[in-house]
PDB file of C-alpha atoms in Angstrom:
ATOM      1  CA  MET A  14       0.000   0.000   0.000  1.00  0.00           C
ATOM      2  CA  LEU A  15       2.800   2.382   0.664  1.00  0.00           C
ATOM      3  CA  ARG A  16       3.191   4.889  -2.141  1.00  0.00           C
ATOM      4  CA  LYS A  17       6.863   3.941  -2.321  1.00  0.00           C
ATOM      5  CA  LYS A  18       7.878   0.803  -0.601  1.00  0.00           C
ATOM      6  CA  ALA A  19       9.707   1.510   2.428  1.00  0.00           C
ATOM      7  CA  ILE A  20      12.742   5.939   3.742  1.00  0.00           C
ATOM      8  CA  VAL A  21      12.188  10.112   4.827  1.00  0.00           C
ATOM      9  CA  LEU A  22      13.264  10.710   8.189  1.00  0.00           C
ATOM     10  CA  GLY A  23      12.206  10.591  11.888  1.00  0.00           C
ATOM     11  CA  MET A  24      11.564  14.161  12.929  1.00  0.00           C
ATOM     12  CA  SER A  25      12.232  16.427  15.867  1.00  0.00           C
ATOM     13  CA  GLY A  26       9.667  18.441  17.781  1.00  0.00           C
ATOM     14  CA  LEU A  27       6.219  17.841  16.369  1.00  0.00           C
ATOM     15  CA  VAL A  28       7.547  15.264  13.988  1.00  0.00           C
ATOM     16  CA  VAL A  29       9.885  13.411  16.350  1.00  0.00           C
ATOM     17  CA  ALA A  30       7.105  10.899  16.936  1.00  0.00           C
ATOM     18  CA  ALA A  31       6.828  10.460  13.223  1.00  0.00           C
ATOM     19  CA  GLY A  32       9.138   8.158  11.344  1.00  0.00           C
ATOM     20  CA  VAL A  33       9.822   9.436   7.886  1.00  0.00           C
ATOM     21  CA  VAL A  34      10.403   7.452   4.758  1.00  0.00           C
ATOM     22  CA  PHE A  35      12.120   8.027   1.227  1.00  0.00           C
ATOM     23  CA  SER A  36      12.931   5.483  -1.595  1.00  0.00           C
ATOM     24  CA  VAL A  37      15.773   3.779  -3.470  1.00  0.00           C
ATOM     25  CA  LYS A  38      15.078   2.009  -6.734  1.00  0.00           C
ATOM     26  CA  ALA A  39      17.113   0.465  -9.552  1.00  0.00           C
ATOM     27  CA  ALA A  40      20.684   1.243 -10.569  1.00  0.00           C
ATOM     28  CA  GLN A  41      19.779   4.185 -12.748  1.00  0.00           C
ATOM     29  CA  ALA A  42      18.882   7.813 -12.132  1.00  0.00           C
ATOM     30  CA  ASP A  43      15.306   8.027 -10.862  1.00  0.00           C
ATOM     31  CA  SER A  44      14.924  11.766 -10.457  1.00  0.00           C
ATOM     32  CA  ASP A  45      14.189  14.281 -13.186  1.00  0.00           C
ATOM     33  CA  LEU A  46      15.192  17.090 -10.809  1.00  0.00           C
ATOM     34  CA  SER A  47      18.630  18.573 -10.166  1.00  0.00           C
ATOM     35  CA  ALA A  48      19.935  20.338  -7.065  1.00  0.00           C
ATOM     36  CA  SER A  49      19.346  23.671  -8.809  1.00  0.00           C
ATOM     37  CA  ASP A  50      15.705  22.743  -9.405  1.00  0.00           C
ATOM     38  CA  ILE A  51      15.149  21.766  -5.774  1.00  0.00           C
ATOM     39  CA  SER A  52      16.818  24.970  -4.539  1.00  0.00           C
ATOM     40  CA  LYS A  53      13.857  26.881  -5.988  1.00  0.00           C
ATOM     41  CA  ALA A  54      11.481  25.351  -3.421  1.00  0.00           C
ATOM     42  CA  LYS A  55      10.527  27.750  -0.622  1.00  0.00           C
ATOM     43  CA  ILE A  56       9.291  24.942   1.627  1.00  0.00           C
ATOM     44  CA  SER A  57      11.855  22.417   2.865  1.00  0.00           C
ATOM     45  CA  LEU A  58      11.356  18.678   2.903  1.00  0.00           C
ATOM     46  CA  VAL A  59      11.226  18.738   6.701  1.00  0.00           C
ATOM     47  CA  LYS A  60       8.663  21.555   6.706  1.00  0.00           C
ATOM     48  CA  ALA A  61       6.496  19.703   4.176  1.00  0.00           C
ATOM     49  CA  SER A  62       6.534  16.671   6.467  1.00  0.00           C
ATOM     50  CA  GLU A  63       5.483  18.817   9.414  1.00  0.00           C
ATOM     51  CA  LEU A  64       2.634  20.338   7.404  1.00  0.00           C
ATOM     52  CA  ALA A  65       1.381  16.900   6.378  1.00  0.00           C
ATOM     53  CA  LEU A  66       1.545  15.611   9.942  1.00  0.00           C
ATOM     54  CA  LYS A  67      -0.366  18.654  11.157  1.00  0.00           C
ATOM     55  CA  GLU A  68      -3.028  18.013   8.528  1.00  0.00           C
ATOM     56  CA  ALA A  69      -3.239  14.334   9.510  1.00  0.00           C
ATOM     57  CA  GLN A  70      -3.466  15.325  13.215  1.00  0.00           C
ATOM     58  CA  SER A  71      -1.698  12.129  14.273  1.00  0.00           C
ATOM     59  CA  GLY A  72       0.532   9.394  12.913  1.00  0.00           C
ATOM     60  CA  LYS A  73       4.039   9.051  11.534  1.00  0.00           C
ATOM     61  CA  VAL A  74       5.552  10.415   8.339  1.00  0.00           C
ATOM     62  CA  VAL A  75       6.972   7.407   6.513  1.00  0.00           C
ATOM     63  CA  ALA A  76       7.637   8.802   3.048  1.00  0.00           C
ATOM     64  CA  VAL A  77       8.491  12.177   1.543  1.00  0.00           C
ATOM     65  CA  ASP A  78       9.653  13.134  -1.916  1.00  0.00           C
ATOM     66  CA  ILE A  79       9.790  16.232  -4.084  1.00  0.00           C
ATOM     67  CA  ASP A  80       8.870  16.237  -7.754  1.00  0.00           C
ATOM     68  CA  ASP A  81       7.724  18.631 -10.423  1.00  0.00           C
ATOM     69  CA  GLU A  82       4.243  18.729 -11.874  1.00  0.00           C
ATOM     70  CA  GLY A  83       4.221  20.984 -14.878  1.00  0.00           C
ATOM     71  CA  SER A  84       6.137  24.063 -13.783  1.00  0.00           C
ATOM     72  CA  SER A  85       5.429  23.556 -10.068  1.00  0.00           C
ATOM     73  CA  LEU A  86       7.448  21.745  -7.414  1.00  0.00           C
ATOM     74  CA  ARG A  87       5.416  19.572  -5.070  1.00  0.00           C
ATOM     75  CA  TYR A  88       6.029  17.259  -2.149  1.00  0.00           C
ATOM     76  CA  ASP A  89       4.278  13.924  -1.762  1.00  0.00           C
ATOM     77  CA  VAL A  90       4.072  12.881   1.885  1.00  0.00           C
ATOM     78  CA  THR A  91       2.720   9.654   3.378  1.00  0.00           C
ATOM     79  CA  VAL A  92       1.573   9.497   7.004  1.00  0.00           C
ATOM     80  CA  LEU A  93       0.786   6.176   8.677  1.00  0.00           C
ATOM     81  CA  THR A  94      -1.238   5.337  11.753  1.00  0.00           C
ATOM     82  CA  ASP A  95      -2.017   1.815  12.928  1.00  0.00           C
ATOM     83  CA  LYS A  96      -5.365   2.137  11.163  1.00  0.00           C
ATOM     84  CA  ALA A  97      -4.832   4.210   8.005  1.00  0.00           C
ATOM     85  CA  GLU A  98      -2.463   5.485   5.329  1.00  0.00           C
ATOM     86  CA  LYS A  99      -2.837   9.188   4.545  1.00  0.00           C
ATOM     87  CA  ASP A 100      -1.232  10.761   1.483  1.00  0.00           C
ATOM     88  CA  TYR A 101      -0.739  14.486   0.912  1.00  0.00           C
ATOM     89  CA  THR A 102       0.487  16.568  -2.016  1.00  0.00           C
ATOM     90  CA  ILE A 103       1.917  19.887  -0.826  1.00  0.00           C
ATOM     91  CA  ASP A 104       2.906  22.914  -2.895  1.00  0.00           C
ATOM     92  CA  ALA A 105       6.663  23.392  -2.402  1.00  0.00           C
ATOM     93  CA  ASN A 106       6.360  27.186  -2.541  1.00  0.00           C
ATOM     94  CA  SER A 107       3.199  28.026  -0.607  1.00  0.00           C
ATOM     95  CA  GLY A 108       2.879  24.997   1.678  1.00  0.00           C
ATOM     96  CA  GLU A 109      -0.737  24.582   0.553  1.00  0.00           C
ATOM     97  CA  VAL A 110      -2.170  21.061   0.723  1.00  0.00           C
ATOM     98  CA  LEU A 111      -3.240  20.444  -2.876  1.00  0.00           C
ATOM     99  CA  ARG A 112      -4.531  16.882  -2.561  1.00  0.00           C
ATOM    100  CA  SER A 113      -5.125  14.343   0.175  1.00  0.00           C
ATOM    101  CA  SER A 114      -6.354  10.786   0.498  1.00  0.00           C
ATOM    102  CA  ASN A 115      -7.129   8.459   3.388  1.00  0.00           C
ATOM    103  CA  GLU A 116      -7.087   4.685   3.009  1.00  0.00           C
ATOM    104  CA  LYS A 117      -7.853   2.280   5.826  1.00  0.00           C
ATOM    105  CA  LEU A 118      -5.292  -0.420   6.539  1.00  0.00           C
ATOM    106  CA  SER A 119      -6.416  -4.029   6.413  1.00  0.00           C
ATOM    107  CA  SER A 120      -5.346  -6.926   8.596  1.00  0.00           C
ATOM    108  CA  THR A 121      -2.842  -7.941   5.901  1.00  0.00           C
ATOM    109  CA  ASP A 122      -1.011  -4.578   5.910  1.00  0.00           C
ATOM    110  CA  THR A 123       1.500  -5.743   8.507  1.00  0.00           C
ATOM    111  CA  GLU A 124       4.479  -3.817   7.073  1.00  0.00           C
ATOM    112  CA  GLU A 125       2.612  -0.517   7.248  1.00  0.00           C
ATOM    113  CA  LYS A 126       1.498  -1.203  10.817  1.00  0.00           C
ATOM    114  CA  GLU A 127       5.056  -2.017  11.886  1.00  0.00           C
ATOM    115  CA  LEU A 128       6.347   1.209  10.323  1.00  0.00           C
ATOM    116  CA  ALA A 129       3.631   3.176  12.097  1.00  0.00           C
ATOM    117  CA  LYS A 130       5.079   1.942  15.412  1.00  0.00           C
ATOM    118  CA  ALA A 131       8.752   2.456  14.503  1.00  0.00           C
ATOM    119  CA  SER A 132      10.815   4.953  16.524  1.00  0.00           C
ATOM    120  CA  PRO A 133      14.037   5.901  14.698  1.00  0.00           C
ATOM    121  CA  LYS A 134      16.619   7.646  16.890  1.00  0.00           C
ATOM    122  CA  ILE A 135      17.781   9.837  13.993  1.00  0.00           C
ATOM    123  CA  SER A 136      15.207  12.496  13.126  1.00  0.00           C
ATOM    124  CA  LEU A 137      14.406  13.707   9.634  1.00  0.00           C
ATOM    125  CA  SER A 138      15.961  17.046  10.436  1.00  0.00           C
ATOM    126  CA  GLU A 139      19.135  15.387  11.737  1.00  0.00           C
ATOM    127  CA  LEU A 140      19.282  13.073   8.744  1.00  0.00           C
ATOM    128  CA  GLN A 141      18.943  15.877   6.236  1.00  0.00           C
ATOM    129  CA  THR A 142      21.584  17.956   8.009  1.00  0.00           C
ATOM    130  CA  SER A 143      24.101  15.105   8.136  1.00  0.00           C
ATOM    131  CA  LEU A 144      23.525  14.103   4.511  1.00  0.00           C
ATOM    132  CA  THR A 145      23.916  17.604   3.106  1.00  0.00           C
ATOM    133  CA  LYS A 146      27.170  17.948   5.085  1.00  0.00           C
ATOM    134  CA  LYS A 147      28.463  14.587   3.872  1.00  0.00           C
ATOM    135  CA  TYR A 148      27.390  15.129   0.261  1.00  0.00           C
ATOM    136  CA  SER A 149      28.224  18.760  -0.461  1.00  0.00           C
ATOM    137  CA  GLY A 150      26.332  20.202  -3.412  1.00  0.00           C
ATOM    138  CA  TYR A 151      23.564  17.597  -3.205  1.00  0.00           C
ATOM    139  CA  LYS A 152      19.892  18.013  -2.277  1.00  0.00           C
ATOM    140  CA  VAL A 153      17.634  15.346  -0.765  1.00  0.00           C
ATOM    141  CA  VAL A 154      14.962  14.266  -3.251  1.00  0.00           C
ATOM    142  CA  ASN A 155      13.204  11.616  -1.215  1.00  0.00           C
ATOM    143  CA  VAL A 156      13.452   9.470   1.889  1.00  0.00           C
ATOM    144  CA  ASP A 157      11.678   6.251   2.882  1.00  0.00           C
ATOM    145  CA  LEU A 158      11.778   4.530   6.245  1.00  0.00           C
ATOM    146  CA  GLU A 159      11.822   0.737   6.101  1.00  0.00           C
ATOM    147  CA  TYR A 160      12.939  -2.418   7.811  1.00  0.00           C
ATOM    148  CA  LYS A 161      15.723  -4.441   6.218  1.00  0.00           C
ATOM    149  CA  GLY A 162      15.385  -7.617   8.212  1.00  0.00           C
ATOM    150  CA  THR A 163      15.155  -6.320  11.770  1.00  0.00           C
ATOM    151  CA  LYS A 164      17.167  -3.146  11.091  1.00  0.00           C
ATOM    152  CA  LEU A 165      15.335   0.157  10.682  1.00  0.00           C
ATOM    153  CA  VAL A 166      16.869   2.207   7.860  1.00  0.00           C
ATOM    154  CA  TYR A 167      16.290   5.224   5.678  1.00  0.00           C
ATOM    155  CA  ASP A 168      16.493   4.754   1.931  1.00  0.00           C
ATOM    156  CA  VAL A 169      17.549   8.148   0.614  1.00  0.00           C
ATOM    157  CA  GLU A 170      17.949   9.719  -2.796  1.00  0.00           C
ATOM    158  CA  LEU A 171      20.020  12.882  -3.322  1.00  0.00           C
ATOM    159  CA  VAL A 172      20.900  14.811  -6.473  1.00  0.00           C
ATOM    160  CA  SER A 173      23.487  17.358  -7.565  1.00  0.00           C
ATOM    161  CA  ASP A 174      23.286  19.078 -10.942  1.00  0.00           C
ATOM    162  CA  SER A 175      24.847  16.066 -12.683  1.00  0.00           C
ATOM    163  CA  LYS A 176      24.632  13.004 -10.435  1.00  0.00           C
ATOM    164  CA  GLU A 177      22.289  11.107  -8.165  1.00  0.00           C
ATOM    165  CA  ILE A 178      23.228   9.273  -4.968  1.00  0.00           C
ATOM    166  CA  LYS A 179      21.140   6.463  -3.526  1.00  0.00           C
ATOM    167  CA  ALA A 180      22.059   5.725   0.076  1.00  0.00           C
ATOM    168  CA  VAL A 181      20.915   3.465   2.884  1.00  0.00           C
ATOM    169  CA  VAL A 182      21.281   5.019   6.340  1.00  0.00           C
ATOM    170  CA  ASP A 183      20.898   3.271   9.698  1.00  0.00           C
ATOM    171  CA  ALA A 184      17.920   5.069  11.270  1.00  0.00           C
ATOM    172  CA  ASN A 185      19.302   4.641  14.789  1.00  0.00           C
ATOM    173  CA  THR A 186      22.990   5.473  14.314  1.00  0.00           C
ATOM    174  CA  GLY A 187      22.966   7.692  11.227  1.00  0.00           C
ATOM    175  CA  LYS A 188      25.687   5.553   9.594  1.00  0.00           C
ATOM    176  CA  VAL A 189      25.584   5.271   5.798  1.00  0.00           C
ATOM    177  CA  THR A 190      25.658   1.509   5.161  1.00  0.00           C
ATOM    178  CA  LYS A 191      25.381   1.579   1.376  1.00  0.00           C
ATOM    179  CA  GLU A 192      25.654   4.172  -1.366  1.00  0.00           C
ATOM    180  CA  GLN A 193      25.518   4.247  -5.137  1.00  0.00           C
ATOM    181  CA  THR A 194      26.162   7.133  -7.522  1.00  0.00           C
ATOM    182  CA  VAL A 195      24.738   7.340 -11.035  1.00  0.00           C
ATOM    183  CA  SER A 196      24.758  10.002 -13.727  1.00  0.00           C
ATOM    184  CA  LEU A 197      21.581  12.037 -14.123  1.00  0.00           C
ATOM    185  CA  ASN A 198      22.274  12.279 -17.844  1.00  0.00           C
ATOM    186  CA  GLN A 199      23.542   8.843 -18.817  1.00  0.00           C
ATOM    187  CA  ASP A 200      21.694   6.535 -16.385  1.00  0.00           C
ATOM    188  CA  ASP A 201      24.847   4.495 -15.852  1.00  0.00           C
ATOM    189  CA  ASP A 202      26.564   3.376 -12.671  1.00  0.00           C
ATOM    190  CA  ARG A 203      29.493   5.500 -11.499  1.00  0.00           C
ATOM    191  CA  HIS A 204      30.003   4.109  -8.030  1.00  0.00           C
ATOM    192  CA  ASP A 205      28.494   1.342  -5.930  1.00  0.00           C
ATOM    193  CA  GLU A 206      29.785   0.710  -2.453  1.00  0.00           C
ATOM    194  CA  ASP A 207      28.628  -1.312   0.550  1.00  0.00           C
ATOM    195  CA  HIS A 208      29.799   0.084   3.878  1.00  0.00           C
ATOM    196  CA  ASP A 209      28.817  -3.005   5.836  1.00  0.00           C
ATOM    197  CA  GLU A 210      27.336  -6.416   5.264  1.00  0.00           C
ATOM    198  CA  ASP A 211      23.712  -5.281   4.909  1.00  0.00           C
TER     199      ASP A 211
END
């Protein structure tokens, strides 16, 4: 059911109770946006997550990504509770909620229910800060929170003006356990590195 199968980031303050999720896909560039494109957004990824959580009134942010729709930048945010999945589309300039949906979870949606209860020690704000320091010149495109076995991780996607990095980050320690860099223009692998056995 999740819009993007489990990363975005656990958040501080209002959002600290909310795990946040972003996604990693195949070994090719997934984003059509560059760092320069994302820099035009007036609302940050963290702020968009806070706005969605406020709209939902309760729950945990488990997925956030930024994309363009026509000439407008928009965030898609997924909030989970133990009973429902709520999706929001938020204008990246005004913060206006453009669309929303609410779908009840069924007894078979065990992954979603587990994510709704997850408590990552690294917040979304902390994750974004550490990633932008580690990867200078890159912007976070999306984050998904997921379990890999029993380990809670963030799957993160970042872009510069020419490359895309897909990284897996331990949601409790903040350690990058895997990263891969691909060209935004050529869709070919430039770098693929595992930092531990996961």
